[in-house]
mmCIF file of C-alpha atoms and ligand atoms in Angstrom:
data_model
loop_
_atom_site.group_PDB
_atom_site.id
_atom_site.type_symbol
_atom_site.label_atom_id
_atom_site.label_comp_id
_atom_site.label_asym_id
_atom_site.label_seq_id
_atom_site.Cartn_x
_atom_site.Cartn_y
_atom_site.Cartn_z
ATOM 1 C CA MET A 181 -0.028 -0.162 0.178
ATOM 2 C CA ALA A 182 1.168 3.329 -0.993
ATOM 3 C CA VAL A 183 0.113 6.667 -0.400
ATOM 4 C CA LEU A 184 0.540 9.506 -2.307
ATOM 5 C CA ALA A 185 1.132 13.256 -0.998
ATOM 6 C CA VAL A 186 -2.144 15.363 -2.007
ATOM 7 C CA ARG A 187 -1.189 18.276 -3.455
ATOM 8 C CA GLU A 188 -3.297 20.928 -2.816
ATOM 9 C CA TRP A 189 -4.577 24.400 -4.662
ATOM 10 C CA GLY A 190 -1.644 26.583 -5.212
ATOM 11 C CA ASP A 191 0.226 23.823 -6.817
ATOM 12 C CA PRO A 192 0.254 24.602 -10.603
ATOM 13 C CA VAL A 193 0.056 21.393 -11.634
ATOM 14 C CA LEU A 194 -3.782 21.737 -10.730
ATOM 15 C CA ARG A 195 -4.108 24.314 -13.255
ATOM 16 C CA GLN A 196 -2.657 22.345 -15.924
ATOM 17 C CA LYS A 197 -4.341 20.441 -19.348
ATOM 18 C CA ALA A 198 -3.759 16.234 -18.313
ATOM 19 C CA ARG A 199 -2.289 15.095 -21.277
ATOM 20 C CA PRO A 200 -4.181 11.705 -22.435
ATOM 21 C CA VAL A 201 -2.365 8.356 -22.135
ATOM 22 C CA GLU A 202 -0.962 6.928 -25.237
ATOM 23 C CA ARG A 203 -1.062 3.711 -23.747
ATOM 24 C CA VAL A 204 -1.794 1.726 -20.560
ATOM 25 C CA THR A 205 1.030 0.240 -18.947
ATOM 26 C CA ASP A 206 1.985 -1.473 -15.618
ATOM 27 C CA LEU A 207 2.810 1.801 -14.212
ATOM 28 C CA HIS A 208 -0.385 2.760 -14.707
ATOM 29 C CA ARG A 209 -1.801 0.255 -12.988
ATOM 30 C CA SER A 210 0.357 0.712 -10.433
ATOM 31 C CA LEU A 211 -0.512 4.434 -10.045
ATOM 32 C CA ILE A 212 -3.755 3.579 -10.221
ATOM 33 C CA LYS A 213 -3.452 0.846 -7.511
ATOM 34 C CA ASP A 214 -1.994 4.214 -5.836
ATOM 35 C CA MET A 215 -4.028 6.432 -6.242
ATOM 36 C CA ILE A 216 -7.061 3.738 -4.718
ATOM 37 C CA ASP A 217 -4.840 3.950 -1.717
ATOM 38 C CA THR A 218 -4.492 7.451 -0.998
ATOM 39 C CA MET A 219 -8.346 8.356 -1.956
ATOM 40 C CA ARG A 220 -9.556 5.730 0.797
ATOM 41 C CA ASP A 221 -6.939 6.505 2.967
ATOM 42 C CA VAL A 222 -7.814 10.098 3.083
ATOM 43 C CA PRO A 223 -10.867 9.164 2.860
ATOM 44 C CA GLY A 224 -12.697 10.425 -0.351
ATOM 45 C CA ILE A 225 -14.249 9.123 -3.354
ATOM 46 C CA GLY A 226 -13.237 10.785 -5.971
ATOM 47 C CA LEU A 227 -9.024 11.250 -6.960
ATOM 48 C CA ALA A 228 -7.426 12.404 -10.446
ATOM 49 C CA GLY A 229 -4.037 12.135 -11.627
ATOM 50 C CA PRO A 230 -3.478 15.888 -11.137
ATOM 51 C CA GLN A 231 -3.850 15.396 -7.171
ATOM 52 C CA VAL A 232 -1.296 13.534 -6.570
ATOM 53 C CA GLY A 233 0.834 15.236 -8.914
ATOM 54 C CA VAL A 234 0.947 13.294 -12.678
ATOM 55 C CA SER A 235 -0.789 15.156 -15.051
ATOM 56 C CA GLU A 236 -2.303 12.376 -17.047
ATOM 57 C CA ARG A 237 -5.564 11.726 -17.636
ATOM 58 C CA ILE A 238 -6.889 9.352 -15.070
ATOM 59 C CA PHE A 239 -8.945 9.217 -12.417
ATOM 60 C CA VAL A 240 -10.156 6.833 -9.468
ATOM 61 C CA TYR A 241 -13.816 6.534 -7.400
ATOM 62 C CA GLU A 242 -15.587 5.179 -5.058
ATOM 63 C CA HIS A 243 -18.612 4.026 -5.161
ATOM 64 C CA GLU A 244 -20.889 1.807 -3.132
ATOM 65 C CA GLY A 245 -18.016 -0.266 -1.569
ATOM 66 C CA GLU A 246 -16.714 -0.736 -5.083
ATOM 67 C CA ALA A 247 -13.325 1.291 -6.335
ATOM 68 C CA GLY A 248 -12.839 2.173 -10.132
ATOM 69 C CA ALA A 249 -10.669 3.893 -12.383
ATOM 70 C CA LEU A 250 -11.160 5.661 -15.768
ATOM 71 C CA ILE A 251 -8.320 6.265 -18.027
ATOM 72 C CA ASN A 252 -8.798 9.318 -20.961
ATOM 73 C CA PRO A 253 -12.027 9.483 -19.958
ATOM 74 C CA ALA A 254 -15.014 11.847 -21.715
ATOM 75 C CA ILE A 255 -18.646 13.121 -21.144
ATOM 76 C CA THR A 256 -20.540 11.968 -24.299
ATOM 77 C CA ARG A 257 -23.704 12.445 -23.072
ATOM 78 C CA ARG A 258 -25.401 14.858 -19.978
ATOM 79 C CA SER A 259 -28.876 15.398 -19.001
ATOM 80 C CA GLU A 260 -30.507 18.292 -19.054
ATOM 81 C CA ASP A 261 -31.569 18.403 -15.567
ATOM 82 C CA LYS A 262 -29.745 19.468 -12.847
ATOM 83 C CA ILE A 263 -28.948 18.797 -9.031
ATOM 84 C CA THR A 264 -27.357 20.935 -6.299
ATOM 85 C CA SER A 265 -25.452 19.400 -3.642
ATOM 86 C CA GLU A 266 -22.446 20.750 -1.511
ATOM 87 C CA GLU A 267 -18.973 19.170 -2.641
ATOM 88 C CA GLY A 268 -15.296 19.600 -1.312
ATOM 89 C CA CYS A 269 -12.478 18.646 -2.788
ATOM 90 C CA LEU A 270 -9.404 16.950 -1.339
ATOM 91 C CA SER A 271 -7.084 19.898 -2.787
ATOM 92 C CA ILE A 272 -9.040 22.743 -0.895
ATOM 93 C CA PRO A 273 -9.358 20.690 2.105
ATOM 94 C CA GLY A 274 -11.751 22.412 4.287
ATOM 95 C CA LEU A 275 -13.834 24.624 2.042
ATOM 96 C CA TYR A 276 -17.517 23.024 0.524
ATOM 97 C CA TYR A 277 -19.734 24.511 -0.828
ATOM 98 C CA ASP A 278 -23.187 23.933 -3.319
ATOM 99 C CA VAL A 279 -22.215 23.312 -6.877
ATOM 100 C CA GLU A 280 -24.478 22.238 -9.608
ATOM 101 C CA ARG A 281 -24.024 19.631 -11.638
ATOM 102 C CA ALA A 282 -26.165 17.472 -14.901
ATOM 103 C CA THR A 283 -28.056 14.667 -12.655
ATOM 104 C CA GLU A 284 -26.741 11.845 -14.904
ATOM 105 C CA VAL A 285 -23.776 11.652 -17.640
ATOM 106 C CA SER A 286 -22.567 9.134 -19.909
ATOM 107 C CA VAL A 287 -18.478 8.738 -19.845
ATOM 108 C CA GLU A 288 -16.714 7.032 -22.171
ATOM 109 C CA GLY A 289 -12.928 6.057 -21.622
ATOM 110 C CA VAL A 290 -10.503 2.995 -21.036
ATOM 111 C CA ASP A 291 -10.022 0.777 -18.005
ATOM 112 C CA ALA A 292 -6.951 -0.329 -16.301
ATOM 113 C CA ASP A 293 -6.929 -2.711 -18.624
ATOM 114 C CA GLY A 294 -6.657 -0.352 -21.796
ATOM 115 C CA ALA A 295 -10.267 -2.124 -22.514
ATOM 116 C CA PRO A 296 -13.154 0.392 -23.837
ATOM 117 C CA VAL A 297 -15.748 1.515 -21.348
ATOM 118 C CA MET A 298 -19.013 3.228 -20.862
ATOM 119 C CA ILE A 299 -20.187 4.328 -17.875
ATOM 120 C CA GLU A 300 -23.508 5.917 -17.226
ATOM 121 C CA GLY A 301 -24.010 7.528 -13.657
ATOM 122 C CA ALA A 302 -26.463 9.182 -12.069
ATOM 123 C CA GLU A 303 -26.540 11.384 -8.966
ATOM 124 C CA LEU A 304 -23.327 11.578 -6.617
ATOM 125 C CA LEU A 305 -21.242 8.667 -9.047
ATOM 126 C CA ALA A 306 -22.268 11.672 -11.960
ATOM 127 C CA ARG A 307 -20.811 14.321 -9.809
ATOM 128 C CA ILE A 308 -17.773 12.462 -8.630
ATOM 129 C CA PHE A 309 -17.062 11.708 -12.368
ATOM 130 C CA GLN A 310 -17.979 15.611 -13.663
ATOM 131 C CA HIS A 311 -16.130 16.945 -10.551
ATOM 132 C CA GLU A 312 -12.918 14.612 -11.709
ATOM 133 C CA ILE A 313 -12.687 14.900 -15.801
ATOM 134 C CA ASP A 314 -12.591 18.843 -13.875
ATOM 135 C CA HIS A 315 -9.326 18.019 -12.477
ATOM 136 C CA LEU A 316 -7.512 16.853 -15.788
ATOM 137 C CA ASP A 317 -8.723 19.754 -17.591
ATOM 138 C CA GLY A 318 -7.339 22.221 -14.578
ATOM 139 C CA VAL A 319 -10.871 23.659 -13.126
ATOM 140 C CA LEU A 320 -11.453 23.218 -9.812
ATOM 141 C CA PHE A 321 -15.647 23.172 -8.037
ATOM 142 C CA ILE A 322 -14.623 26.580 -6.515
ATOM 143 C CA ASP A 323 -14.377 27.785 -10.528
ATOM 144 C CA HIS A 324 -18.493 26.409 -10.548
ATOM 145 C CA LEU A 325 -19.436 29.103 -7.407
ATOM 146 C CA PRO A 326 -21.230 32.544 -8.470
ATOM 147 C CA ASP A 327 -18.852 35.268 -8.188
ATOM 148 C CA GLU A 328 -19.358 35.924 -4.611
ATOM 149 C CA GLN A 329 -19.281 32.972 -3.392
ATOM 150 C CA ARG A 330 -15.847 32.058 -5.279
ATOM 151 C CA LYS A 331 -14.454 35.339 -3.982
ATOM 152 C CA GLU A 332 -15.247 34.538 -0.637
ATOM 153 C CA ALA A 333 -13.379 31.214 -1.093
ATOM 154 C CA LEU A 334 -10.468 32.713 -2.722
ATOM 155 C CA ARG A 335 -10.121 34.531 0.201
ATOM 156 C CA THR A 336 -9.690 32.187 2.659
ATOM 157 C CA LEU A 337 -7.268 29.986 0.960
ATOM 158 C CA ARG A 338 -5.308 32.983 0.600
ATOM 159 C CA GLU A 339 -5.697 33.605 4.016
ATOM 160 C CA GLN A 340 -4.673 29.890 4.926
ATOM 161 C CA ALA A 341 -1.664 30.143 2.564
ATOM 162 C CA LEU A 342 -0.515 32.414 4.565
ATOM 163 C CA GLY A 343 -0.856 31.628 7.712
ATOM 164 C CA LEU A 344 -3.675 33.497 9.016
ATOM 165 C CA VAL A 345 -6.717 31.161 9.758
ATOM 166 C CA PRO A 346 -6.316 27.745 10.397
ATOM 167 C CA PRO A 347 -7.108 25.533 7.521
ATOM 168 C CA GLY A 348 -10.048 23.316 7.827
ATOM 169 C CA PRO A 349 -13.758 24.002 8.446
ATOM 170 C CA ALA A 350 -13.998 27.658 6.940
ATOM 171 C CA HIS A 351 -17.145 27.667 5.387
ATOM 172 C CA ALA A 352 -20.262 26.650 7.257
ATOM 173 C CA ARG A 353 -21.256 23.004 6.261
ATOM 174 C CA GLY A 354 -24.725 22.932 5.117
ATOM 175 C CA PRO A 355 -27.714 20.418 6.472
ATOM 176 C CA GLY A 356 -27.080 16.837 5.545
ATOM 177 C CA ALA A 357 -23.136 17.255 5.134
ATOM 178 C CA GLY A 358 -21.896 13.841 6.046
ATOM 179 C CA GLY A 359 -18.363 14.751 5.863
ATOM 180 C CA ALA A 360 -16.137 12.724 3.511
ATOM 181 C CA GLU A 361 -18.205 11.256 1.284
ATOM 182 C CA GLU A 362 -17.892 14.662 -0.240
ATOM 183 C CA MET A 363 -14.558 15.138 -0.832
ATOM 184 C CA LEU A 364 -14.002 14.368 -4.556
HETATM 185 NI NI1 NI B 579 -11.457 17.660 -6.205
#
């Protein structure tokens, strides 16, 4: 078991567009194992390559007790229906905000064996897919917030970076917030 360091806000790798994986190798399979270990250690329910400093299009997720991995994922369909729910990010510890996402998405990519896969996700799984694929494009969940909230989040992050406020739950969490299960 290998737990990798999770990169946090301010690390430039989180803002880079990750490159596609040309061929899935044992190195990727080993990375996937380490990423799943890391995700479970935190614990979280999704983790993308850039979050462990690997700028490649790959992410892992945990859903209904099972871990999965997707390489070169692309959203091929998103529902017009949207749902708003509280979200957090392993790379932005302590901040939680409501984010609107498509209720359902279809994602295509390849699995750890390099075989093509298509997965349909609804609600939480759809949210994980959208959050993680954003990471591969250098997008963070706070980018989706309305102006005022995004400014508040950035102010908090800058203050944390300067050591003015301790890292931790900085933004009041809504009712029904369950803790680690919204960490992606
Ligand atoms: Ni995240």
